[in-house]
Amino acid sequence: MIYINVLTSVSSLGTNELTIVDSLSHTDRCYLTYRDDLLNEHKGSYFGQIKAKLPRLDEYPEHKSRNSAVLAFLADSIKDSINELKQKYSKDRIAIILGTSTSGLDETENELKKFMQTGVPSRDFYYKSQEFGDPSMFLADYLEIDGPAYTISTACSSSARALICGKRMLESGLVDAVIAGGADTLCKVPINGFNSMGVLSHERCLPFNKNRAGINIGEGGGLMILSKKKASLELLGVGESSDAYHVSSPEPSGAGAISAMKMALDDASLTTDDIGYVNLHGTATKLNDAMESKAMASLFKGKVPCSSTKYMTGHTLGAAGIVEAAILCYLLKHDLDLPVQDFSHDEIDDTLDECGLVKEKMKAKKKVMMSNSFAFGGNNASIIIANA
């Protein structure tokens, strides 16, 4: 059994458990912020923003990026638990596994702009901060931990797969504890990339709504301490697949998504009847919502409540897996109402397969929940978390 001993997250929902739980209790509020300074030609959109005061990291110049600052903020919030972990186990028996899709890309973009204007490289810029491995290297340095440390970058499934790898590493006996999670922050390159693909909405995103126009981008992060030490929350099952259908579009039938969900159920020795809620990937693009509703209808037959929370957080890209896994933990821990799918601005898309979307306040009848993260290239991940 693999347990979630400690968790922390940050997103537009809040900067700590108390504020996030309050936000999840009021899903009718808008948690996204309108900005016109991130898209080319000063077009506007809504973004999920972290409003915490982040560490400056002046002592870590080679790792200095907003993503690293988010990870430091999260680590500081559970510092006592991490110190206890280091005292209980040797430093080489603790692993750090993170997910990201941007690492220090935003800082590199800013440096390139300066260089193109001046022709002189900045003395305080280190290219290694852009490398995908840097978040884990930074956190290992920051926490003085010597165990396995690596970063996964599989686009929007990155931090979900960090949890999957953490579970398997513990089951293998390679380490005694894993700090798993990830972070992604607002960055003009992916924001404008999604806009050029025609899948970024300039209004608030509306998953599964009839007139949905695409995604909103958000920033966020989270960390979980996983171990075999019994706790109130259990990482019960994990599953992943790669349908490799298209570089950016999901496989229309949902076969890869179904495969990942089935694997997670098998890993947890559960059936679809055991699941009380599914947090959908639900990006609000035409293709993703159509695929996921089809997959959910095929596997769960519309009998299990489900919804997407991205209209509150935005799509946090590589951090989506950990941000939404944390949401499951808060729902279970505090027995919250399930997040209602927002149809206050538009009607439901009745061309989609009936998949059990939550349309009014309700509690989960079973305290076992699944979260889906589906990424570019058909990289699919599903995790199951339960009250132990």
Short mmCIF file of C-alpha atoms in Angstrom, two decimals:
data_model
loop_
_atom_site.label_atom_id
_atom_site.label_comp_id
_atom_site.label_asym_id
_atom_site.label_seq_id
_atom_site.Cartn_x
_atom_site.Cartn_y
_atom_site.Cartn_z
CA MET A 1 0.00 0.00 0.00
CA ILE A 2 1.29 3.47 -0.91
CA TYR A 3 0.03 6.35 1.19
CA ILE A 4 -0.05 10.13 0.78
CA ASN A 5 1.49 11.27 4.05
CA VAL A 6 1.60 14.99 3.31
CA LEU A 7 0.38 17.20 0.49
CA THR A 8 0.53 20.84 -0.50
CA SER A 9 -0.54 22.71 -3.61
CA VAL A 10 -0.88 26.20 -5.03
CA SER A 11 -2.92 27.55 -7.94
CA SER A 12 -5.52 30.19 -8.70
CA LEU A 13 -7.69 28.38 -6.12
CA GLY A 14 -5.39 29.53 -3.32
CA THR A 15 -2.01 29.39 -1.67
CA ASN A 16 -2.72 26.87 1.10
CA GLU A 17 -5.15 24.13 2.04
CA LEU A 18 -7.52 26.48 3.88
CA THR A 19 -7.99 28.87 0.96
CA ILE A 20 -8.18 26.08 -1.63
CA VAL A 21 -10.86 24.24 0.36
CA ASP A 22 -12.83 27.48 0.61
CA SER A 23 -12.56 27.96 -3.15
CA LEU A 24 -13.68 24.40 -3.85
CA SER A 25 -16.67 25.11 -1.60
CA HIS A 26 -17.66 28.05 -3.82
CA THR A 27 -17.34 26.83 -7.39
CA ASP A 28 -19.64 29.60 -8.65
CA ARG A 29 -16.89 32.20 -8.19
CA CYS A 30 -14.43 33.20 -10.90
CA TYR A 31 -10.82 32.37 -9.98
CA LEU A 32 -9.27 33.31 -13.32
CA THR A 33 -7.72 36.71 -14.12
CA TYR A 34 -8.07 38.65 -17.37
CA ARG A 35 -4.75 39.77 -18.88
CA ASP A 36 -3.70 41.27 -22.21
CA ASP A 37 0.09 41.25 -21.72
CA LEU A 38 0.87 37.59 -22.46
CA LEU A 39 -0.49 37.12 -25.97
CA ASN A 40 1.04 38.64 -29.07
CA GLU A 41 -0.68 41.77 -30.40
CA HIS A 42 -2.01 42.38 -26.86
CA LYS A 43 -4.96 40.06 -27.27
CA GLY A 44 -6.61 39.19 -24.00
CA SER A 45 -7.54 35.94 -22.27
CA TYR A 46 -8.21 34.56 -18.81
CA PHE A 47 -5.40 32.96 -16.82
CA GLY A 48 -5.07 31.04 -13.58
CA GLN A 49 -2.51 32.92 -11.47
CA ILE A 50 -0.55 32.06 -8.35
CA LYS A 51 -0.89 34.99 -5.97
CA ALA A 52 1.60 33.83 -3.34
CA LYS A 53 4.76 35.75 -2.49
CA LEU A 54 7.44 33.43 -3.81
CA PRO A 55 11.05 33.06 -2.57
CA ARG A 56 13.69 35.04 -4.52
CA LEU A 57 16.24 32.18 -4.63
CA ASP A 58 19.24 34.53 -4.76
CA GLU A 59 21.34 31.76 -3.21
CA TYR A 60 20.51 29.44 -6.13
CA PRO A 61 21.39 31.52 -9.23
CA GLU A 62 21.80 28.50 -11.52
CA HIS A 63 18.26 27.37 -10.74
CA LYS A 64 16.59 30.75 -10.56
CA SER A 65 13.22 30.49 -12.32
CA ARG A 66 9.59 31.03 -11.37
CA ASN A 67 9.03 27.26 -11.46
CA SER A 68 11.83 26.73 -8.95
CA ALA A 69 10.39 29.51 -6.78
CA VAL A 70 7.00 27.75 -6.77
CA LEU A 71 8.66 24.48 -5.74
CA ALA A 72 10.57 26.25 -2.97
CA PHE A 73 7.34 27.87 -1.75
CA LEU A 74 5.65 24.46 -1.65
CA ALA A 75 8.61 22.79 0.07
CA ASP A 76 8.74 25.55 2.69
CA SER A 77 5.07 24.97 3.49
CA ILE A 78 5.81 21.35 4.49
CA LYS A 79 9.35 21.91 5.77
CA ASP A 80 8.73 20.23 9.15
CA SER A 81 7.46 17.07 7.47
CA ILE A 82 10.44 17.00 5.10
CA ASN A 83 12.86 17.45 8.01
CA GLU A 84 11.20 14.54 9.82
CA LEU A 85 11.56 12.51 6.65
CA LYS A 86 15.28 13.25 6.47
CA GLN A 87 15.74 12.30 10.12
CA LYS A 88 13.84 9.03 9.71
CA TYR A 89 15.54 7.89 6.48
CA SER A 90 19.00 8.44 5.08
CA LYS A 91 19.13 11.17 2.43
CA ASP A 92 19.83 8.67 -0.34
CA ARG A 93 16.63 6.74 0.47
CA ILE A 94 14.38 9.68 -0.43
CA ALA A 95 13.52 10.30 -4.09
CA ILE A 96 12.33 13.46 -5.81
CA ILE A 97 10.21 12.99 -8.94
CA LEU A 98 8.64 16.04 -10.56
CA GLY A 99 6.79 16.97 -13.71
CA THR A 100 6.94 20.15 -15.79
CA SER A 101 6.44 21.28 -19.37
CA THR A 102 8.19 24.67 -19.20
CA SER A 103 10.96 24.52 -16.56
CA GLY A 104 12.86 27.83 -17.04
CA LEU A 105 11.63 28.57 -20.56
CA ASP A 106 10.15 31.95 -19.66
CA GLU A 107 13.45 33.16 -18.22
CA THR A 108 15.26 31.95 -21.35
CA GLU A 109 12.83 33.84 -23.58
CA ASN A 110 13.45 37.04 -21.61
CA GLU A 111 17.22 36.52 -21.84
CA LEU A 112 17.06 35.99 -25.60
CA LYS A 113 15.09 39.22 -26.02
CA LYS A 114 17.72 41.13 -24.03
CA PHE A 115 20.55 39.54 -26.01
CA MET A 116 18.91 40.40 -29.35
CA GLN A 117 18.64 44.02 -28.23
CA THR A 118 22.10 44.43 -26.69
CA GLY A 119 24.24 41.64 -28.13
CA VAL A 120 25.60 41.07 -24.63
CA PRO A 121 24.70 37.95 -22.57
CA SER A 122 23.59 38.53 -18.99
CA ARG A 123 26.07 37.43 -16.34
CA ASP A 124 23.30 36.21 -14.05
CA PHE A 125 21.59 33.94 -16.60
CA TYR A 126 22.28 30.19 -16.56
CA TYR A 127 20.96 28.13 -19.44
CA LYS A 128 20.65 25.01 -17.26
CA SER A 129 17.59 26.55 -15.58
CA GLN A 130 15.71 25.80 -18.82
CA GLU A 131 16.64 22.12 -18.85
CA PHE A 132 13.74 19.83 -18.02
CA GLY A 133 15.75 18.10 -15.31
CA ASP A 134 16.38 21.34 -13.46
CA PRO A 135 13.28 21.40 -11.20
CA SER A 136 14.27 18.10 -9.56
CA MET A 137 17.95 19.07 -9.43
CA PHE A 138 16.98 22.34 -7.75
CA LEU A 139 14.67 20.75 -5.20
CA ALA A 140 17.26 18.10 -4.31
CA ASP A 141 19.80 20.89 -3.77
CA TYR A 142 17.30 23.06 -1.87
CA LEU A 143 16.28 20.21 0.45
CA GLU A 144 19.73 18.57 0.65
CA ILE A 145 18.42 15.19 -0.48
CA ASP A 146 20.72 12.70 -2.25
CA GLY A 147 18.32 10.03 -3.53
CA PRO A 148 17.13 9.55 -7.12
CA ALA A 149 15.96 12.87 -8.55
CA TYR A 150 14.52 13.34 -12.01
CA THR A 151 11.88 15.27 -13.93
CA ILE A 152 9.26 13.91 -16.31
CA SER A 153 8.12 16.08 -19.21
CA THR A 154 5.23 14.50 -21.10
CA ALA A 155 3.27 17.74 -21.55
CA CYS A 156 -0.03 17.78 -19.65
CA SER A 157 0.42 14.36 -18.00
CA SER A 158 3.86 15.17 -16.54
CA SER A 159 3.11 15.51 -12.82
CA ALA A 160 0.49 12.74 -12.90
CA ARG A 161 3.21 10.47 -14.22
CA ALA A 162 5.52 11.71 -11.45
CA LEU A 163 3.01 10.26 -8.98
CA ILE A 164 2.84 7.04 -10.99
CA CYS A 165 6.61 6.69 -11.00
CA GLY A 166 6.78 7.52 -7.31
CA LYS A 167 4.33 4.74 -6.47
CA ARG A 168 6.27 2.21 -8.52
CA MET A 169 9.62 3.25 -7.09
CA LEU A 170 8.30 2.69 -3.55
CA GLU A 171 6.81 -0.68 -4.49
CA SER A 172 10.16 -1.74 -5.94
CA GLY A 173 11.86 -1.02 -2.60
CA LEU A 174 14.38 1.29 -4.22
CA VAL A 175 13.57 4.11 -1.76
CA ASP A 176 11.64 4.60 1.47
CA ALA A 177 9.89 7.86 0.58
CA VAL A 178 9.20 9.94 -2.51
CA ILE A 179 8.53 13.65 -2.84
CA ALA A 180 6.43 13.74 -6.00
CA GLY A 181 4.64 16.52 -7.83
CA GLY A 182 5.59 19.33 -10.14
CA ALA A 183 5.10 22.91 -11.23
CA ASP A 184 4.40 24.98 -14.32
CA THR A 185 4.08 28.76 -14.50
CA LEU A 186 2.74 31.22 -17.05
CA CYS A 187 5.02 31.42 -20.06
CA LYS A 188 4.45 33.28 -23.32
CA VAL A 189 5.81 30.51 -25.58
CA PRO A 190 3.17 27.84 -24.82
CA ILE A 191 0.42 30.45 -24.38
CA ASN A 192 1.02 31.85 -27.87
CA GLY A 193 1.58 28.34 -29.18
CA PHE A 194 -1.88 27.25 -28.06
CA ASN A 195 -3.29 30.46 -29.49
CA SER A 196 -1.68 29.79 -32.89
CA MET A 197 -3.23 26.31 -32.85
CA GLY A 198 -6.64 27.92 -32.43
CA VAL A 199 -7.43 26.15 -29.16
CA LEU A 200 -7.02 29.02 -26.68
CA SER A 201 -10.20 30.74 -25.57
CA HIS A 202 -10.24 34.52 -25.18
CA GLU A 203 -13.14 34.19 -22.75
CA ARG A 204 -13.43 31.98 -19.67
CA CYS A 205 -13.12 28.35 -20.68
CA LEU A 206 -16.31 26.29 -20.58
CA PRO A 207 -15.62 22.54 -20.47
CA PHE A 208 -18.41 20.46 -22.05
CA ASN A 209 -20.43 23.59 -22.92
CA LYS A 210 -22.06 23.86 -26.35
CA ASN A 211 -20.15 26.97 -27.44
CA ARG A 212 -16.82 26.19 -25.77
CA ALA A 213 -13.94 27.89 -27.56
CA GLY A 214 -10.86 26.25 -26.05
CA ILE A 215 -8.58 26.35 -23.05
CA ASN A 216 -7.42 28.95 -20.55
CA ILE A 217 -3.85 28.56 -19.33
CA GLY A 218 -3.05 28.54 -15.62
CA GLU A 219 -0.03 28.15 -13.40
CA GLY A 220 0.20 25.88 -10.40
CA GLY A 221 2.14 23.26 -8.53
CA GLY A 222 2.01 20.69 -5.80
CA LEU A 223 4.04 18.21 -3.79
CA MET A 224 3.08 14.97 -2.09
CA ILE A 225 5.15 12.86 0.27
CA LEU A 226 4.50 9.23 -0.61
CA SER A 227 5.57 6.24 1.48
CA LYS A 228 4.38 2.93 2.89
CA LYS A 229 3.73 4.60 6.24
CA LYS A 230 -0.03 4.41 6.83
CA ALA A 231 -1.95 7.66 6.45
CA SER A 232 -5.53 8.78 5.88
CA LEU A 233 -5.15 8.99 2.10
CA GLU A 234 -3.96 6.22 -0.21
CA LEU A 235 -2.61 6.34 -3.74
CA LEU A 236 -4.59 3.28 -4.63
CA GLY A 237 -4.10 2.77 -8.35
CA VAL A 238 -2.29 4.19 -11.36
CA GLY A 239 -2.50 3.67 -15.09
CA GLU A 240 -0.90 5.07 -18.22
CA SER A 241 -1.01 4.53 -21.96
CA SER A 242 0.25 6.05 -25.19
CA ASP A 243 -2.05 5.90 -28.18
CA ALA A 244 0.37 7.92 -30.38
CA TYR A 245 -2.51 8.94 -32.63
CA HIS A 246 -1.44 12.53 -33.36
CA VAL A 247 1.12 15.02 -32.09
CA SER A 248 -1.57 17.23 -30.51
CA SER A 249 -5.08 15.83 -31.15
CA PRO A 250 -6.57 13.05 -29.00
CA GLU A 251 -7.51 9.70 -30.53
CA PRO A 252 -11.25 10.25 -31.21
CA SER A 253 -12.60 6.95 -29.89
CA GLY A 254 -10.94 7.41 -26.50
CA ALA A 255 -9.23 4.01 -26.67
CA GLY A 256 -6.01 5.25 -25.09
CA ALA A 257 -7.87 7.08 -22.32
CA ILE A 258 -9.95 3.97 -21.59
CA SER A 259 -6.78 1.87 -21.47
CA ALA A 260 -5.20 4.17 -18.84
CA MET A 261 -8.36 4.21 -16.71
CA LYS A 262 -8.71 0.42 -16.91
CA MET A 263 -5.07 -0.01 -15.89
CA ALA A 264 -5.61 2.22 -12.85
CA LEU A 265 -8.70 0.23 -11.86
CA ASP A 266 -6.83 -3.06 -12.26
CA ASP A 267 -3.88 -1.72 -10.25
CA ALA A 268 -6.28 -0.81 -7.44
CA SER A 269 -8.21 -4.11 -7.76
CA LEU A 270 -11.40 -2.11 -8.31
CA THR A 271 -14.25 -1.97 -10.81
CA THR A 272 -16.01 1.10 -12.19
CA ASP A 273 -18.73 0.57 -9.55
CA ASP A 274 -16.20 1.37 -6.81
CA ILE A 275 -15.42 4.89 -8.05
CA GLY A 276 -17.27 7.82 -6.45
CA TYR A 277 -16.03 10.65 -8.70
CA VAL A 278 -13.78 11.30 -11.69
CA ASN A 279 -11.94 14.59 -12.15
CA LEU A 280 -11.84 14.90 -15.92
CA HIS A 281 -9.01 16.27 -18.01
CA GLY A 282 -11.75 18.46 -19.51
CA THR A 283 -9.78 21.16 -21.33
CA ALA A 284 -12.81 22.75 -23.07
CA THR A 285 -11.45 22.12 -26.55
CA LYS A 286 -13.89 20.60 -29.02
CA LEU A 287 -11.81 17.47 -29.61
CA ASN A 288 -10.70 16.70 -26.03
CA ASP A 289 -14.16 17.02 -24.48
CA ALA A 290 -15.70 14.90 -27.23
CA MET A 291 -13.08 12.17 -26.78
CA GLU A 292 -13.24 12.14 -22.98
CA SER A 293 -17.03 12.11 -22.78
CA LYS A 294 -17.02 9.17 -25.21
CA ALA A 295 -14.40 7.33 -23.15
CA MET A 296 -16.26 7.97 -19.88
CA ALA A 297 -19.58 6.87 -21.37
CA SER A 298 -17.99 3.70 -22.74
CA LEU A 299 -16.27 2.71 -19.50
CA PHE A 300 -18.48 4.15 -16.72
CA LYS A 301 -21.79 4.17 -18.65
CA GLY A 302 -22.64 7.64 -17.24
CA LYS A 303 -23.17 6.17 -13.76
CA VAL A 304 -20.23 7.87 -11.99
CA PRO A 305 -20.26 11.64 -11.24
CA CYS A 306 -17.55 13.54 -13.11
CA SER A 307 -16.50 17.10 -13.90
CA SER A 308 -13.59 19.23 -15.00
CA THR A 309 -12.17 21.87 -12.64
CA LYS A 310 -10.15 23.71 -15.29
CA TYR A 311 -12.68 26.53 -15.46
CA MET A 312 -11.40 27.44 -11.97
CA THR A 313 -7.66 26.78 -12.32
CA GLY A 314 -7.06 27.09 -16.03
CA HIS A 315 -5.05 24.32 -17.66
CA THR A 316 -1.86 24.20 -15.59
CA LEU A 317 -0.13 22.07 -18.24
CA GLY A 318 2.61 19.91 -16.69
CA ALA A 319 1.28 20.71 -13.20
CA ALA A 320 -2.31 19.68 -14.00
CA GLY A 321 -1.84 16.13 -12.70
CA ILE A 322 -0.63 17.15 -9.24
CA VAL A 323 -2.98 20.15 -8.92
CA GLU A 324 -5.99 17.98 -9.70
CA ALA A 325 -4.76 15.04 -7.61
CA ALA A 326 -4.55 17.48 -4.69
CA ILE A 327 -8.14 18.55 -5.43
CA LEU A 328 -9.21 14.91 -5.00
CA CYS A 329 -7.37 14.80 -1.66
CA TYR A 330 -9.13 17.94 -0.42
CA LEU A 331 -12.52 16.63 -1.55
CA LEU A 332 -11.93 13.38 0.35
CA LYS A 333 -10.28 14.87 3.40
CA HIS A 334 -12.93 17.53 3.98
CA ASP A 335 -15.94 15.65 2.57
CA LEU A 336 -16.68 18.52 0.18
CA ASP A 337 -19.44 18.69 -2.38
CA LEU A 338 -18.26 17.53 -5.78
CA PRO A 339 -17.23 20.35 -8.15
CA VAL A 340 -20.23 21.32 -10.26
CA GLN A 341 -19.65 21.64 -14.00
CA ASP A 342 -20.30 25.26 -14.89
CA PHE A 343 -23.18 25.75 -17.33
CA SER A 344 -24.18 29.20 -16.06
CA HIS A 345 -22.78 30.95 -19.16
CA ASP A 346 -23.91 28.45 -21.78
CA GLU A 347 -25.86 25.23 -22.19
CA ILE A 348 -24.44 21.72 -22.16
CA ASP A 349 -23.27 20.33 -25.48
CA ASP A 350 -25.96 17.74 -26.14
CA THR A 351 -23.96 16.22 -29.01
CA LEU A 352 -21.51 14.78 -26.45
CA ASP A 353 -21.95 11.32 -24.99
CA GLU A 354 -23.77 11.32 -21.66
CA CYS A 355 -20.98 10.77 -19.13
CA GLY A 356 -22.43 11.73 -15.75
CA LEU A 357 -21.41 15.40 -15.48
CA VAL A 358 -22.11 16.93 -12.06
CA LYS A 359 -24.81 19.58 -12.63
CA GLU A 360 -25.80 20.37 -9.05
CA LYS A 361 -24.28 20.11 -5.57
CA MET A 362 -23.86 16.54 -4.37
CA LYS A 363 -21.58 14.39 -2.24
CA ALA A 364 -19.59 11.45 -3.50
CA LYS A 365 -21.30 8.23 -2.42
CA LYS A 366 -17.99 6.37 -2.41
CA LYS A 367 -14.74 7.78 -1.07
CA VAL A 368 -12.64 6.56 -3.97
CA MET A 369 -11.81 9.04 -6.74
CA MET A 370 -10.01 9.09 -10.09
CA SER A 371 -8.21 11.89 -11.91
CA ASN A 372 -7.41 11.93 -15.63
CA SER A 373 -4.55 13.73 -17.39
CA PHE A 374 -4.28 13.41 -21.17
CA ALA A 375 -1.37 14.94 -23.06
CA PHE A 376 0.04 15.66 -26.50
CA GLY A 377 1.07 12.57 -28.41
CA GLY A 378 -1.65 10.53 -26.75
CA ASN A 379 0.20 10.24 -23.43
CA ASN A 380 -2.56 9.32 -20.99
CA ALA A 381 -2.45 8.98 -17.20
CA SER A 382 -5.07 8.08 -14.62
CA ILE A 383 -4.67 7.88 -10.86
CA ILE A 384 -6.99 6.69 -8.09
CA ILE A 385 -6.93 8.16 -4.58
CA ALA A 386 -9.03 6.94 -1.68
CA ASN A 387 -9.64 7.38 2.02
CA ALA A 388 -7.47 4.69 3.53
#
